Amino acid sequence: MALIGVSALGTDVAVQYFNWVQLQKATDAGVLAGANYLPDNPAQAIATAEQLAEQNGVASSEISSTTVAGNDMSITMQVQRRVPYYFARALGLTSGSVVVQASAAPQFAPDTVNAPTPGQVPAGGDNNGNNGTTCSAVGGCALIPIGLDSNTRYSDGAQITLQQGQIGAGNWDLLALGGVGGNNLRTNIANGYNGMVSVNDWVTTEPGKKVGPVDQGFQDRLTSARSLFPNATYSQHSVADPRVLVLPVVNWGNINGRSQVEVTAFASVWLESYSGGQVTVHFISQVVPNSFGSANAPYFGARGTPFLIK
């Protein structure tokens, strides 16, 4: 009996622990994925969390509950599995229950986008010569070279028009991120800018309306988006949809021609259409991938990469 008891302790406890590790990893991954849709789309957050958990080995019947907090700012999932005993059957024990729980939430407003996470290289590379994501694919990055006015506030879901009028001498809210000229502008719109940008950075403006590069860049992005996600809308979409844009929020005061403007925050919008250089978007509350949040960063709709809170 003593030998059987030791075998049960060594084998059955190990099996219990193995299942606990697998369930905890799957549950963590699920809520992190689901939190990307908070606070705008709680239903999509729940569906995404459960889908990813199941893709990582959790049966749908094992998901006890998936809930979003009343303020839509966190998601919690509980998973339970019955694990059969082997040696412990001789002691009258047939199975045990493994229960795990995880919660995740979006970070505060991001103060840095295209940022490195621990052990990774930022999207545009780093100062040590390491290459990051090049954003060479259309829609590969979300940061767009259009500066949203820091003195105007927008409500979630509001439809607004970018490039609708001159905002200063020679400027129509365009930014020269990583270079100047029409070709650079079109590439940064189509693919997204891959450099790291932070609140309090000073960035260069791109004078002129640049109708051709603006329209061409957004056409490239819309074509890719409609191919990848044909039925998506601003209220129901994947976080990977190229129509999700991240805009630097800047102070447009006292500019004249090519100037320097300060980044004060980041905003997230949904690309609806473009025409003659004017771009129609919906203002959304969206998580920005590869970003760091800060309690001190001004909130302008965008939120930092989700993190586990339990």
Short mmCIF file of C-alpha atoms in Angstrom, two decimals:
data_model
loop_
_atom_site.label_atom_id
_atom_site.label_comp_id
_atom_site.label_asym_id
_atom_site.label_seq_id
_atom_site.Cartn_x
_atom_site.Cartn_y
_atom_site.Cartn_z
CA MET A 1 0.00 0.00 0.00
CA ALA A 2 2.85 2.37 0.77
CA LEU A 3 4.43 1.68 -2.63
CA ILE A 4 1.11 2.29 -4.38
CA GLY A 5 0.66 5.53 -2.47
CA VAL A 6 4.10 6.79 -3.47
CA SER A 7 3.43 5.86 -7.13
CA ALA A 8 0.11 7.69 -7.01
CA LEU A 9 1.76 10.77 -5.57
CA GLY A 10 4.54 10.74 -8.16
CA THR A 11 2.52 9.87 -11.26
CA ASP A 12 -0.94 11.24 -10.70
CA VAL A 13 0.25 14.53 -9.24
CA ALA A 14 2.58 14.94 -12.20
CA VAL A 15 -0.33 14.40 -14.60
CA GLN A 16 -2.40 16.93 -12.65
CA TYR A 17 0.43 19.47 -12.82
CA PHE A 18 0.96 18.89 -16.55
CA ASN A 19 -2.72 19.58 -17.24
CA TRP A 20 -2.66 22.67 -15.00
CA VAL A 21 0.28 24.13 -16.94
CA GLN A 22 -1.37 23.48 -20.30
CA LEU A 23 -4.70 24.95 -19.21
CA GLN A 24 -3.10 28.01 -17.63
CA LYS A 25 -1.09 28.77 -20.77
CA ALA A 26 -4.16 28.41 -22.99
CA THR A 27 -6.30 30.54 -20.67
CA ASP A 28 -3.64 33.25 -20.44
CA ALA A 29 -3.33 33.34 -24.24
CA GLY A 30 -7.10 33.49 -24.60
CA VAL A 31 -7.72 36.49 -22.34
CA LEU A 32 -4.72 38.37 -23.76
CA ALA A 33 -6.14 37.94 -27.25
CA GLY A 34 -9.64 38.88 -26.13
CA ALA A 35 -8.48 42.02 -24.31
CA ASN A 36 -7.40 43.48 -27.66
CA TYR A 37 -11.09 44.16 -28.35
CA LEU A 38 -11.77 46.05 -25.14
CA PRO A 39 -13.44 48.33 -24.37
CA ASP A 40 -15.21 48.73 -27.73
CA ASN A 41 -16.38 45.19 -28.42
CA PRO A 42 -16.95 42.98 -25.34
CA ALA A 43 -18.76 40.29 -27.34
CA GLN A 44 -15.85 39.98 -29.75
CA ALA A 45 -13.44 39.92 -26.80
CA ILE A 46 -15.26 36.92 -25.30
CA ALA A 47 -15.52 35.08 -28.62
CA THR A 48 -11.84 35.65 -29.41
CA ALA A 49 -10.69 34.56 -25.95
CA GLU A 50 -12.65 31.31 -26.12
CA GLN A 51 -11.59 30.61 -29.70
CA LEU A 52 -7.89 30.98 -28.91
CA ALA A 53 -8.18 28.91 -25.74
CA GLU A 54 -9.79 26.11 -27.74
CA GLN A 55 -7.06 26.38 -30.38
CA ASN A 56 -4.57 25.78 -27.58
CA GLY A 57 -6.16 22.56 -26.37
CA VAL A 58 -9.09 23.61 -24.17
CA ALA A 59 -12.39 21.91 -24.98
CA SER A 60 -15.39 24.19 -25.22
CA SER A 61 -17.09 22.17 -22.47
CA GLU A 62 -14.14 22.91 -20.17
CA ILE A 63 -14.69 26.69 -20.28
CA SER A 64 -16.69 27.40 -17.14
CA SER A 65 -17.12 31.11 -17.77
CA THR A 66 -15.79 34.05 -19.78
CA THR A 67 -16.85 37.48 -18.57
CA VAL A 68 -16.04 41.12 -19.22
CA ALA A 69 -15.97 43.58 -16.33
CA GLY A 70 -18.79 46.09 -15.99
CA ASN A 71 -16.56 48.91 -17.26
CA ASP A 72 -15.49 46.79 -20.28
CA MET A 73 -11.84 47.21 -19.28
CA SER A 74 -10.90 43.62 -18.38
CA ILE A 75 -11.79 40.06 -19.33
CA THR A 76 -11.70 36.95 -17.13
CA MET A 77 -11.88 33.29 -18.12
CA GLN A 78 -12.20 30.24 -15.86
CA VAL A 79 -11.46 26.74 -17.15
CA GLN A 80 -12.02 23.41 -15.40
CA ARG A 81 -10.90 19.92 -16.43
CA ARG A 82 -11.44 16.49 -14.90
CA VAL A 83 -8.17 14.56 -14.97
CA PRO A 84 -8.26 10.77 -14.47
CA TYR A 85 -6.10 9.14 -11.79
CA TYR A 86 -4.17 5.96 -12.50
CA PHE A 87 -2.34 4.52 -9.49
CA ALA A 88 -4.62 6.35 -7.07
CA ARG A 89 -7.54 4.20 -8.25
CA ALA A 90 -6.26 1.54 -5.90
CA LEU A 91 -7.03 3.98 -3.11
CA GLY A 92 -10.54 4.61 -4.40
CA LEU A 93 -9.74 7.88 -6.19
CA THR A 94 -10.80 7.97 -9.86
CA SER A 95 -10.18 11.57 -10.95
CA GLY A 96 -9.34 15.07 -9.82
CA SER A 97 -10.39 18.54 -10.89
CA VAL A 98 -7.97 21.12 -12.30
CA VAL A 99 -9.26 24.71 -12.22
CA VAL A 100 -7.44 27.73 -13.65
CA GLN A 101 -8.38 31.36 -14.09
CA ALA A 102 -6.83 34.32 -15.92
CA SER A 103 -7.69 37.97 -16.41
CA ALA A 104 -6.26 40.52 -18.82
CA ALA A 105 -6.79 44.20 -19.54
CA PRO A 106 -5.58 46.79 -22.03
CA GLN A 107 -2.85 49.04 -20.71
CA PHE A 108 -3.22 52.74 -20.13
CA ALA A 109 -2.96 55.07 -23.10
CA PRO A 110 0.26 54.29 -25.00
CA ASP A 111 3.16 56.68 -24.69
CA THR A 112 5.30 54.72 -27.17
CA VAL A 113 4.24 52.79 -30.29
CA ASN A 114 6.21 50.33 -32.42
CA ALA A 115 8.01 49.60 -29.17
CA PRO A 116 10.16 46.57 -28.34
CA THR A 117 8.77 44.08 -25.90
CA PRO A 118 11.21 42.21 -23.61
CA GLY A 119 13.55 40.11 -25.72
CA GLN A 120 12.28 41.53 -29.01
CA VAL A 121 13.44 44.17 -31.48
CA PRO A 122 11.21 47.18 -32.18
CA ALA A 123 9.37 47.25 -35.49
CA GLY A 124 11.90 49.54 -37.13
CA GLY A 125 15.00 47.95 -35.59
CA ASP A 126 17.13 49.30 -32.74
CA ASN A 127 20.31 51.31 -32.22
CA ASN A 128 22.43 48.16 -32.07
CA GLY A 129 21.92 47.32 -35.71
CA ASN A 130 19.23 44.69 -35.15
CA ASN A 131 16.59 44.64 -37.87
CA GLY A 132 12.95 44.62 -36.85
CA THR A 133 9.76 44.19 -38.82
CA THR A 134 10.11 46.17 -42.03
CA CYS A 135 6.36 46.66 -42.55
CA SER A 136 7.01 45.85 -46.20
CA ALA A 137 3.59 44.23 -46.57
CA VAL A 138 0.61 46.47 -47.21
CA GLY A 139 -1.01 47.24 -43.87
CA GLY A 140 1.89 45.60 -42.03
CA CYS A 141 2.06 48.41 -39.48
CA ALA A 142 -0.72 50.67 -38.21
CA LEU A 143 1.09 53.96 -37.54
CA ILE A 144 0.06 56.43 -40.26
CA PRO A 145 1.78 59.77 -41.09
CA ILE A 146 -1.27 61.96 -40.43
CA GLY A 147 -1.30 64.12 -37.31
CA LEU A 148 -4.59 64.48 -35.44
CA ASP A 149 -5.15 67.86 -33.82
CA SER A 150 -4.49 67.70 -30.07
CA ASN A 151 -6.97 70.50 -29.37
CA THR A 152 -10.01 68.60 -30.70
CA ARG A 153 -11.73 65.77 -28.83
CA TYR A 154 -13.75 63.02 -30.49
CA SER A 155 -16.30 60.54 -29.18
CA ASP A 156 -16.00 56.81 -29.75
CA GLY A 157 -17.58 55.88 -33.09
CA ALA A 158 -17.67 59.44 -34.40
CA GLN A 159 -17.06 59.85 -38.14
CA ILE A 160 -14.43 62.45 -38.94
CA THR A 161 -12.60 63.65 -42.04
CA LEU A 162 -8.83 64.00 -42.24
CA GLN A 163 -7.11 66.29 -44.74
CA GLN A 164 -10.23 68.44 -44.94
CA GLY A 165 -8.52 71.82 -44.87
CA GLN A 166 -5.32 73.72 -44.42
CA ILE A 167 -4.24 73.71 -40.77
CA GLY A 168 -1.30 76.07 -41.06
CA ALA A 169 0.87 77.74 -43.63
CA GLY A 170 1.48 75.09 -46.32
CA ASN A 171 0.28 72.11 -44.23
CA TRP A 172 -2.68 69.70 -44.44
CA ASP A 173 -1.97 67.49 -41.36
CA LEU A 174 0.60 65.25 -43.11
CA LEU A 175 3.80 64.10 -41.38
CA ALA A 176 7.20 63.15 -42.81
CA LEU A 177 8.02 60.09 -40.72
CA GLY A 178 11.41 58.57 -41.53
CA GLY A 179 11.85 60.66 -44.68
CA VAL A 180 10.29 63.32 -46.88
CA GLY A 181 8.48 63.45 -50.22
CA GLY A 182 5.50 61.85 -51.91
CA ASN A 183 6.95 58.35 -52.33
CA ASN A 184 7.84 58.10 -48.65
CA LEU A 185 4.37 59.38 -47.75
CA ARG A 186 2.59 56.82 -49.93
CA THR A 187 4.69 53.95 -48.52
CA ASN A 188 4.06 55.04 -44.94
CA ILE A 189 0.32 55.19 -45.59
CA ALA A 190 0.10 51.87 -47.44
CA ASN A 191 2.43 49.83 -45.21
CA GLY A 192 2.48 51.90 -42.05
CA TYR A 193 5.53 53.58 -40.54
CA ASN A 194 7.82 51.13 -38.77
CA GLY A 195 9.85 53.45 -36.55
CA MET A 196 9.36 53.86 -32.81
CA VAL A 197 7.55 57.09 -31.87
CA SER A 198 6.85 58.35 -28.35
CA VAL A 199 4.87 61.07 -26.64
CA ASN A 200 6.98 64.27 -26.45
CA ASP A 201 8.89 63.36 -29.63
CA TRP A 202 9.15 66.12 -32.25
CA VAL A 203 8.33 65.00 -35.79
CA THR A 204 8.60 66.77 -39.14
CA THR A 205 5.58 67.90 -41.13
CA GLU A 206 5.07 67.07 -44.82
CA PRO A 207 3.90 70.30 -46.51
CA GLY A 208 1.38 70.26 -49.35
CA LYS A 209 -1.84 68.35 -49.78
CA LYS A 210 -0.17 65.47 -51.72
CA VAL A 211 -3.48 64.20 -53.14
CA GLY A 212 -1.87 61.57 -55.40
CA PRO A 213 0.34 59.84 -52.79
CA VAL A 214 -2.41 60.01 -50.15
CA ASP A 215 -5.06 58.45 -52.40
CA GLN A 216 -2.66 55.83 -53.76
CA GLY A 217 -1.46 54.82 -50.30
CA PHE A 218 -4.97 54.43 -48.91
CA GLN A 219 -6.13 52.57 -52.02
CA ASP A 220 -3.32 50.04 -51.48
CA ARG A 221 -4.37 49.63 -47.86
CA LEU A 222 -8.09 49.33 -48.61
CA THR A 223 -7.50 46.78 -51.38
CA SER A 224 -5.52 44.59 -49.02
CA ALA A 225 -8.06 44.98 -46.21
CA ARG A 226 -11.05 44.09 -48.38
CA SER A 227 -9.25 41.00 -49.61
CA LEU A 228 -8.28 39.81 -46.13
CA PHE A 229 -11.42 40.88 -44.22
CA PRO A 230 -14.23 41.47 -46.74
CA ASN A 231 -17.06 41.77 -44.21
CA ALA A 232 -15.38 43.83 -41.50
CA THR A 233 -16.81 47.10 -40.14
CA TYR A 234 -15.54 49.67 -37.68
CA SER A 235 -17.68 48.10 -34.94
CA GLN A 236 -16.82 44.47 -35.80
CA HIS A 237 -13.32 43.77 -37.05
CA SER A 238 -10.04 41.97 -36.45
CA VAL A 239 -7.24 43.87 -34.73
CA ALA A 240 -5.08 42.82 -37.71
CA ASP A 241 -7.31 44.57 -40.27
CA PRO A 242 -5.28 47.11 -42.32
CA ARG A 243 -8.16 49.56 -41.92
CA VAL A 244 -7.21 50.00 -38.25
CA LEU A 245 -4.96 53.08 -38.19
CA VAL A 246 -2.91 54.66 -35.42
CA LEU A 247 -2.44 58.42 -35.69
CA PRO A 248 0.01 60.58 -33.77
CA VAL A 249 -1.85 63.37 -31.97
CA VAL A 250 0.15 66.58 -32.41
CA ASN A 251 0.05 70.26 -31.57
CA TRP A 252 -0.37 72.06 -34.90
CA GLY A 253 0.17 75.55 -33.53
CA ASN A 254 2.73 77.97 -35.06
CA ILE A 255 3.76 76.01 -38.15
CA ASN A 256 4.96 77.43 -41.44
CA GLY A 257 6.00 75.11 -44.25
CA ARG A 258 8.14 72.16 -43.23
CA SER A 259 8.14 72.43 -39.44
CA GLN A 260 8.53 70.41 -36.25
CA VAL A 261 5.45 69.45 -34.20
CA GLU A 262 5.28 67.69 -30.84
CA VAL A 263 3.54 64.34 -30.38
CA THR A 264 1.17 64.58 -27.40
CA ALA A 265 -0.75 61.26 -27.61
CA PHE A 266 -1.92 58.53 -30.00
CA ALA A 267 -5.37 57.92 -31.45
CA SER A 268 -6.89 54.92 -33.19
CA VAL A 269 -9.32 55.19 -36.11
CA TRP A 270 -11.01 52.95 -38.66
CA LEU A 271 -10.44 53.76 -42.35
CA GLU A 272 -13.75 54.09 -44.16
CA SER A 273 -12.95 55.76 -47.50
CA TYR A 274 -10.87 58.40 -49.28
CA SER A 275 -11.49 60.85 -52.09
CA GLY A 276 -9.33 63.61 -53.51
CA GLY A 277 -6.92 63.50 -50.59
CA GLN A 278 -9.68 63.67 -47.97
CA VAL A 279 -9.88 60.60 -45.74
CA THR A 280 -13.03 59.52 -43.87
CA VAL A 281 -12.48 57.54 -40.66
CA HIS A 282 -14.37 56.42 -37.56
CA PHE A 283 -12.83 57.26 -34.20
CA ILE A 284 -12.44 53.99 -32.20
CA SER A 285 -11.00 52.83 -28.90
CA GLN A 286 -8.44 50.27 -30.00
CA VAL A 287 -5.43 48.45 -28.60
CA VAL A 288 -2.20 49.38 -30.39
CA PRO A 289 0.11 46.36 -30.93
CA ASN A 290 3.72 46.66 -29.77
CA SER A 291 3.07 49.65 -27.56
CA PHE A 292 3.80 50.63 -23.99
CA GLY A 293 1.13 52.26 -21.87
CA SER A 294 1.53 54.86 -19.17
CA ALA A 295 -0.81 56.29 -16.56
CA ASN A 296 0.66 59.69 -17.40
CA ALA A 297 0.02 59.53 -21.16
CA PRO A 298 -3.03 61.52 -22.35
CA TYR A 299 -5.87 59.22 -23.38
CA PHE A 300 -6.99 59.81 -26.96
CA GLY A 301 -8.72 56.53 -27.82
CA ALA A 302 -5.71 54.26 -28.31
CA ARG A 303 -4.65 51.81 -25.61
CA GLY A 304 -1.46 49.88 -24.95
CA THR A 305 -0.83 46.16 -25.48
CA PRO A 306 -2.91 44.01 -23.05
CA PHE A 307 -1.30 42.46 -19.98
CA LEU A 308 -2.27 39.79 -17.47
CA ILE A 309 -3.72 41.11 -14.23
CA LYS A 310 -4.48 37.75 -12.59
#
